[in-house]
């Protein structure tokens, strides 16, 4: 009886070992498949959804850890969840990329308009500053201080506009638009201080 | 950014003045520049509509560079 039990136990161990070994290959393939799928979306995910990518990386690291410990069953159980997470990561990154493309396109259009507009504002201010600088008496709504501030503000405007143009030239239309708006606001203030808006 | 001032004619940000009865270019220059002698600046900016600096008419819209 005792001998029979030992044989039974040995047989069960053998089945278990063979069973585990038969799961090793699929578990290895599951990890490799997940890594391949993630590699295909990693760059876009890193750019647009880095936190979500980090979570998926952690899931794969956990599966690898389980694999190293021989928990192939655990790896296989986690596999579908990891693939779903990668699919979600891909969708989220694609959606954010589409949003970014739309924002870039909008900024590009806006830049096209503002790049014509702002130089005209600056030219109008330059013209008025040049004329007022020749004036023997300033008009009542313009002081010497405001004219002086307009002159230095004009230099600042040109420098700011140069920065905005550089940003646009390098393809950063969103940044260029932010800088251009600051130039427009400042130009509007100067025009007001010179009585050009009344 | 151009170094030279472009014609005010093409610039929507150039201020304008609608002539009223009794206006002269000198009076307009006095109002906007504080100096009547600068009327020539207004005349030159409006050569497309003014032939003579002494002849402006109520209702005319002049550019004030």
Coordinates of C-alpha atoms in Angstrom, one line a residue:
Chain A
X1 CA 0.0 0.0 0.0
X2 CA 2.8 2.3 1.0
X3 CA 4.7 1.5 -2.2
X4 CA 1.6 2.2 -4.3
X5 CA 1.2 5.6 -2.6
X6 CA 4.8 6.5 -3.4
X7 CA 4.3 5.5 -7.0
X8 CA 1.1 7.6 -7.2
X9 CA 2.9 10.6 -5.7
X10 CA 5.7 10.2 -8.1
X11 CA 3.3 10.0 -11.0
X12 CA 1.5 13.1 -9.9
X13 CA 4.8 15.0 -9.6
X14 CA 5.7 14.0 -13.0
X15 CA 2.4 15.2 -14.4
X16 CA 2.8 18.5 -12.6
X17 CA 6.3 19.0 -13.9
X18 CA 5.4 18.0 -17.5
X19 CA 2.3 20.3 -17.2
X20 CA 4.4 23.2 -16.0
X21 CA 7.1 22.7 -18.6
X22 CA 4.4 22.6 -21.3
X23 CA 3.3 26.1 -20.2
X24 CA 6.8 27.6 -20.3
X25 CA 6.8 28.0 -24.1
X26 CA 3.4 29.7 -24.4
X27 CA 4.3 31.9 -21.4
X28 CA 7.5 32.9 -23.1
X29 CA 5.6 33.6 -26.3
X30 CA 3.0 35.6 -24.4
X31 CA 5.8 37.9 -23.0
X32 CA 7.5 38.2 -26.4
X33 CA 4.2 39.0 -28.1
X34 CA 3.5 41.7 -25.5
X35 CA 6.9 43.2 -25.9
X36 CA 6.6 43.2 -29.7
X37 CA 3.2 44.8 -29.6
X38 CA 4.4 47.4 -27.1
X39 CA 7.5 48.2 -29.1
X40 CA 5.3 49.1 -32.0
X41 CA 3.5 51.9 -30.1
X42 CA 6.2 52.8 -27.6
X43 CA 7.5 56.0 -29.3
X44 CA 4.0 57.5 -29.7
X45 CA 3.0 56.4 -26.2
X46 CA 6.1 57.9 -24.7
X47 CA 5.3 61.2 -26.3
X48 CA 1.5 61.4 -25.6
X49 CA 0.6 59.0 -22.8
X50 CA 3.8 58.4 -20.8
X51 CA 2.0 57.5 -17.5
X52 CA -0.1 54.9 -19.2
X53 CA 3.0 53.5 -20.9
X54 CA 4.7 53.3 -17.5
X55 CA 1.8 51.2 -16.2
X56 CA 2.0 48.8 -19.1
X57 CA 5.8 48.5 -18.7
X58 CA 5.1 47.6 -15.0
X59 CA 2.6 44.9 -16.1
X60 CA 5.2 43.3 -18.4
X61 CA 7.9 43.6 -15.8
X62 CA 5.6 41.8 -13.4
X63 CA 4.9 39.0 -15.9
X64 CA 8.7 38.6 -16.6
X65 CA 9.2 38.4 -12.8
X66 CA 6.5 35.6 -12.6
X67 CA 8.2 33.8 -15.5
X68 CA 11.6 34.0 -13.8
X69 CA 10.0 32.4 -10.8
X70 CA 8.5 29.6 -12.9
X71 CA 4.9 30.9 -12.6
X72 CA 4.1 30.2 -16.2
X73 CA 0.4 29.8 -15.4
X74 CA 0.4 33.3 -13.8
X75 CA 2.1 34.7 -16.9
X76 CA -0.5 33.1 -19.2
X77 CA -3.3 34.4 -17.0
X78 CA -1.9 37.9 -17.1
X79 CA -1.3 37.8 -20.9
X80 CA -4.8 38.9 -22.1
X81 CA -4.9 41.8 -19.6
X82 CA -1.5 43.0 -20.8
X83 CA -2.6 42.8 -24.4
X84 CA -5.8 44.7 -23.6
X85 CA -3.7 47.4 -21.8
X86 CA -1.4 47.7 -24.9
X87 CA -4.4 48.0 -27.1
X88 CA -5.8 50.8 -24.8
X89 CA -2.4 52.5 -24.8
X90 CA -2.3 52.5 -28.6
X91 CA -5.8 54.0 -28.8
X92 CA -5.1 56.6 -26.2
X93 CA -1.8 57.6 -27.9
X94 CA -3.4 57.7 -31.3
X95 CA -6.2 59.9 -30.0
X96 CA -3.8 62.3 -28.3
X97 CA -1.7 62.4 -31.5
X98 CA -4.8 63.3 -33.5
X99 CA -5.6 66.1 -31.0
X100 CA -2.1 67.4 -31.3
X101 CA -2.2 67.3 -35.1
X102 CA -5.5 69.2 -35.0
X103 CA -4.1 71.8 -32.6
X104 CA -1.0 72.2 -34.7
X105 CA -3.1 72.7 -37.9
X106 CA -5.2 75.3 -36.1
X107 CA -2.0 77.1 -34.8
X108 CA -0.6 77.0 -38.3
X109 CA -3.6 78.7 -39.8
X110 CA -3.7 81.2 -37.0
X111 CA 0.0 81.9 -37.6
X112 CA -0.6 82.5 -41.2
X113 CA -3.0 85.4 -40.3
X114 CA -1.0 86.8 -37.4
X115 CA 2.3 86.8 -39.3
X116 CA 0.7 89.3 -41.7
X117 CA -1.0 91.2 -38.9
X118 CA 1.7 91.8 -36.3
X119 CA 4.3 93.4 -38.6
X120 CA 1.6 95.8 -39.8
X121 CA 0.9 96.8 -36.2
X122 CA 4.6 97.2 -35.5
X123 CA 5.0 99.3 -38.7
X124 CA 2.1 101.5 -37.7
X125 CA 3.6 102.1 -34.3
X126 CA 7.1 102.7 -35.8
X127 CA 5.6 105.3 -38.2
X128 CA 3.8 107.1 -35.4
X129 CA 6.9 107.1 -33.1
X130 CA 9.0 108.5 -35.9
X131 CA 6.6 111.3 -36.6
X132 CA 6.0 112.1 -32.9
X133 CA 9.8 112.2 -32.4
X134 CA 9.9 115.1 -34.9
X135 CA 7.1 117.0 -33.2
X136 CA 8.0 120.1 -31.3
X137 CA 5.0 119.6 -29.0
X138 CA 3.3 116.3 -28.2
X139 CA -0.5 116.0 -28.5
X140 CA -2.4 116.3 -25.2
X141 CA -2.9 112.5 -24.8
X142 CA 0.7 111.6 -25.3
X143 CA 3.4 112.4 -22.7
X144 CA 7.2 112.4 -23.1
X145 CA 7.3 109.4 -20.9
X146 CA 4.8 107.5 -22.9
X147 CA 6.6 108.3 -26.1
X148 CA 9.9 107.1 -24.5
X149 CA 8.2 103.9 -23.3
X150 CA 6.8 103.4 -26.8
X151 CA 10.2 103.7 -28.3
X152 CA 11.7 101.1 -26.0
X153 CA 8.6 99.0 -26.2
X154 CA 9.0 99.0 -30.0
X155 CA 12.5 97.5 -29.7
X156 CA 11.1 94.9 -27.3
X157 CA 8.3 94.1 -29.8
X158 CA 10.7 93.5 -32.6
X159 CA 12.7 91.2 -30.4
X160 CA 9.6 89.3 -29.3
X161 CA 8.4 89.0 -32.8
X162 CA 11.8 87.7 -33.9
X163 CA 11.4 85.0 -31.2
X164 CA 7.9 84.1 -32.4
X165 CA 9.1 83.9 -36.0
X166 CA 12.0 81.6 -35.1
X167 CA 9.6 79.3 -33.2
X168 CA 7.3 79.2 -36.3
X169 CA 10.3 78.5 -38.6
X170 CA 11.3 75.6 -36.4
X171 CA 7.7 74.2 -36.7
X172 CA 6.6 75.1 -33.2
X173 CA 3.4 76.9 -34.3
X174 CA 1.8 76.5 -30.9
X175 CA 4.7 78.2 -29.2
X176 CA 4.9 80.8 -32.0
X177 CA 1.2 81.7 -31.5
X178 CA 1.7 82.1 -27.8
X179 CA 4.6 84.5 -28.4
X180 CA 2.7 86.3 -31.2
X181 CA -0.3 86.9 -28.9
X182 CA 2.0 88.5 -26.4
X183 CA 3.4 90.7 -29.1
X184 CA -0.1 91.7 -30.2
X185 CA -1.2 92.5 -26.7
X186 CA 1.9 94.7 -26.1
X187 CA 1.5 96.4 -29.5
X188 CA -2.1 97.2 -28.6
X189 CA -1.0 98.7 -25.3
X190 CA 1.6 100.9 -27.1
X191 CA -0.9 102.0 -29.7
X192 CA -3.3 103.0 -26.9
X193 CA -0.6 104.9 -25.1
X194 CA 0.2 106.9 -28.3
X195 CA -3.5 107.7 -28.8
X196 CA -3.7 105.6 -32.0
X197 CA -6.9 103.9 -31.0
X198 CA -9.2 106.8 -30.4
Chain B
X1 CA 10.2 93.3 -39.9
X2 CA 10.9 96.0 -42.5
X3 CA 13.3 98.7 -41.6
X4 CA 11.4 101.3 -43.8
X5 CA 7.9 102.3 -43.0
X6 CA 5.6 100.8 -45.6
X7 CA 2.8 102.9 -47.2
X8 CA 0.1 103.5 -44.7
X9 CA -2.4 102.8 -47.4
X10 CA -2.0 99.0 -47.0
X11 CA -2.0 99.0 -43.3
X12 CA -5.3 98.4 -41.4
X13 CA -3.6 99.5 -38.2
X14 CA -3.0 103.0 -39.5
X15 CA -5.3 105.4 -37.6
X16 CA -7.9 107.3 -39.7
X17 CA -9.6 110.7 -39.3
X18 CA -12.9 111.7 -40.9
X19 CA -12.7 115.3 -42.1
X20 CA -15.3 117.6 -40.6
X21 CA -16.2 121.2 -41.6
X22 CA -13.4 123.6 -40.5
X23 CA -10.7 120.9 -40.6
X24 CA -7.3 121.6 -42.2
X25 CA -4.4 119.3 -42.5
X26 CA -2.5 121.6 -40.0
X27 CA -5.3 121.3 -37.5
X28 CA -5.4 117.5 -37.9
X29 CA -1.6 117.4 -37.5
X30 CA -2.0 119.5 -34.3
X31 CA -4.6 117.1 -33.0
X32 CA -2.7 113.9 -33.6
X33 CA 1.0 115.0 -33.5
X34 CA 0.8 118.1 -31.3
X35 CA 2.6 120.0 -34.1
X36 CA 0.8 121.6 -37.1
X37 CA 4.0 121.8 -39.1
X38 CA 3.8 118.0 -39.5
X39 CA 0.8 118.2 -41.8
X40 CA 3.0 117.1 -44.6
X41 CA 3.2 113.6 -43.1
X42 CA -0.6 113.4 -43.4
X43 CA -0.6 114.8 -46.9
X44 CA 2.1 112.3 -48.1
X45 CA 0.2 109.4 -46.6
X46 CA -2.9 110.5 -48.5
X47 CA -1.6 111.4 -51.9
X48 CA -3.9 108.8 -53.4
X49 CA -6.9 111.0 -52.4
X50 CA -5.4 114.4 -51.9
X51 CA -3.9 116.5 -54.8
X52 CA -3.6 119.7 -52.8
X53 CA -2.9 119.9 -49.0
X54 CA -5.2 122.9 -48.9
X55 CA -8.2 121.1 -50.3
X56 CA -9.8 118.6 -48.0
X57 CA -13.5 118.0 -47.8
X58 CA -15.9 117.0 -45.0
X59 CA -16.5 113.3 -45.0
X60 CA -13.1 112.4 -46.4
X61 CA -11.3 109.7 -44.5
X62 CA -7.7 110.4 -44.1
X63 CA -5.0 108.1 -42.9
X64 CA -3.0 109.3 -40.0
X65 CA 0.4 107.6 -40.1

